[in-house]
Amino acid sequence: MKKIIVKFVSVFAEKLGSERIVELDDNATLNDLIEMISHELEDVKTKGLVFVNYRFPEEGRRLNDGDIVLIMPMYAGG
């Protein structure tokens, strides 16, 4: 098992909390993580921007122990 730090921004943080640690199987991908979180909030899958270690990830990226995944809405304003 590996531990991934997931951080949420803006309205996602209001609904899911600002940060959590998620344990995933060793061969889990970013898509697996997004699918899991979208069960709590579908907008994460359909309206979210996702970064891994503060960079745009490759499609189907395999996650590593200690990775930081930042999930934010496509739009934020004030």
PDB file of N, CA, C and O in Angstrom, residues 4 42 61 66:
ATOM      1  N   ILE A   4      -0.959   8.564  -0.421  1.00  0.00           N
ATOM      2  CA  ILE A   4      -0.991   9.712  -1.310  1.00  0.00           C
ATOM      3  C   ILE A   4      -1.617  10.874  -0.545  1.00  0.00           C
ATOM      4  O   ILE A   4      -2.651  10.713   0.104  1.00  0.00           O
ATOM      5  N   GLU A  42     -18.994  14.058  -7.580  1.00  0.00           N
ATOM      6  CA  GLU A  42     -18.860  13.814  -9.016  1.00  0.00           C
ATOM      7  C   GLU A  42     -18.135  14.945  -9.737  1.00  0.00           C
ATOM      8  O   GLU A  42     -17.419  14.716 -10.720  1.00  0.00           O
ATOM      9  N   ARG A  61      -1.174   8.109 -15.321  1.00  0.00           N
ATOM     10  CA  ARG A  61       0.023   8.131 -14.480  1.00  0.00           C
ATOM     11  C   ARG A  61      -0.126   7.225 -13.268  1.00  0.00           C
ATOM     12  O   ARG A  61      -1.128   7.265 -12.566  1.00  0.00           O
ATOM     13  N   GLY A  66       3.818   8.916  -1.283  1.00  0.00           N
ATOM     14  CA  GLY A  66       4.207  10.281  -0.935  1.00  0.00           C
ATOM     15  C   GLY A  66       3.862  11.327  -1.974  1.00  0.00           C
ATOM     16  O   GLY A  66       4.098  12.521  -1.740  1.00  0.00           O
TER      17      GLY A  66
END
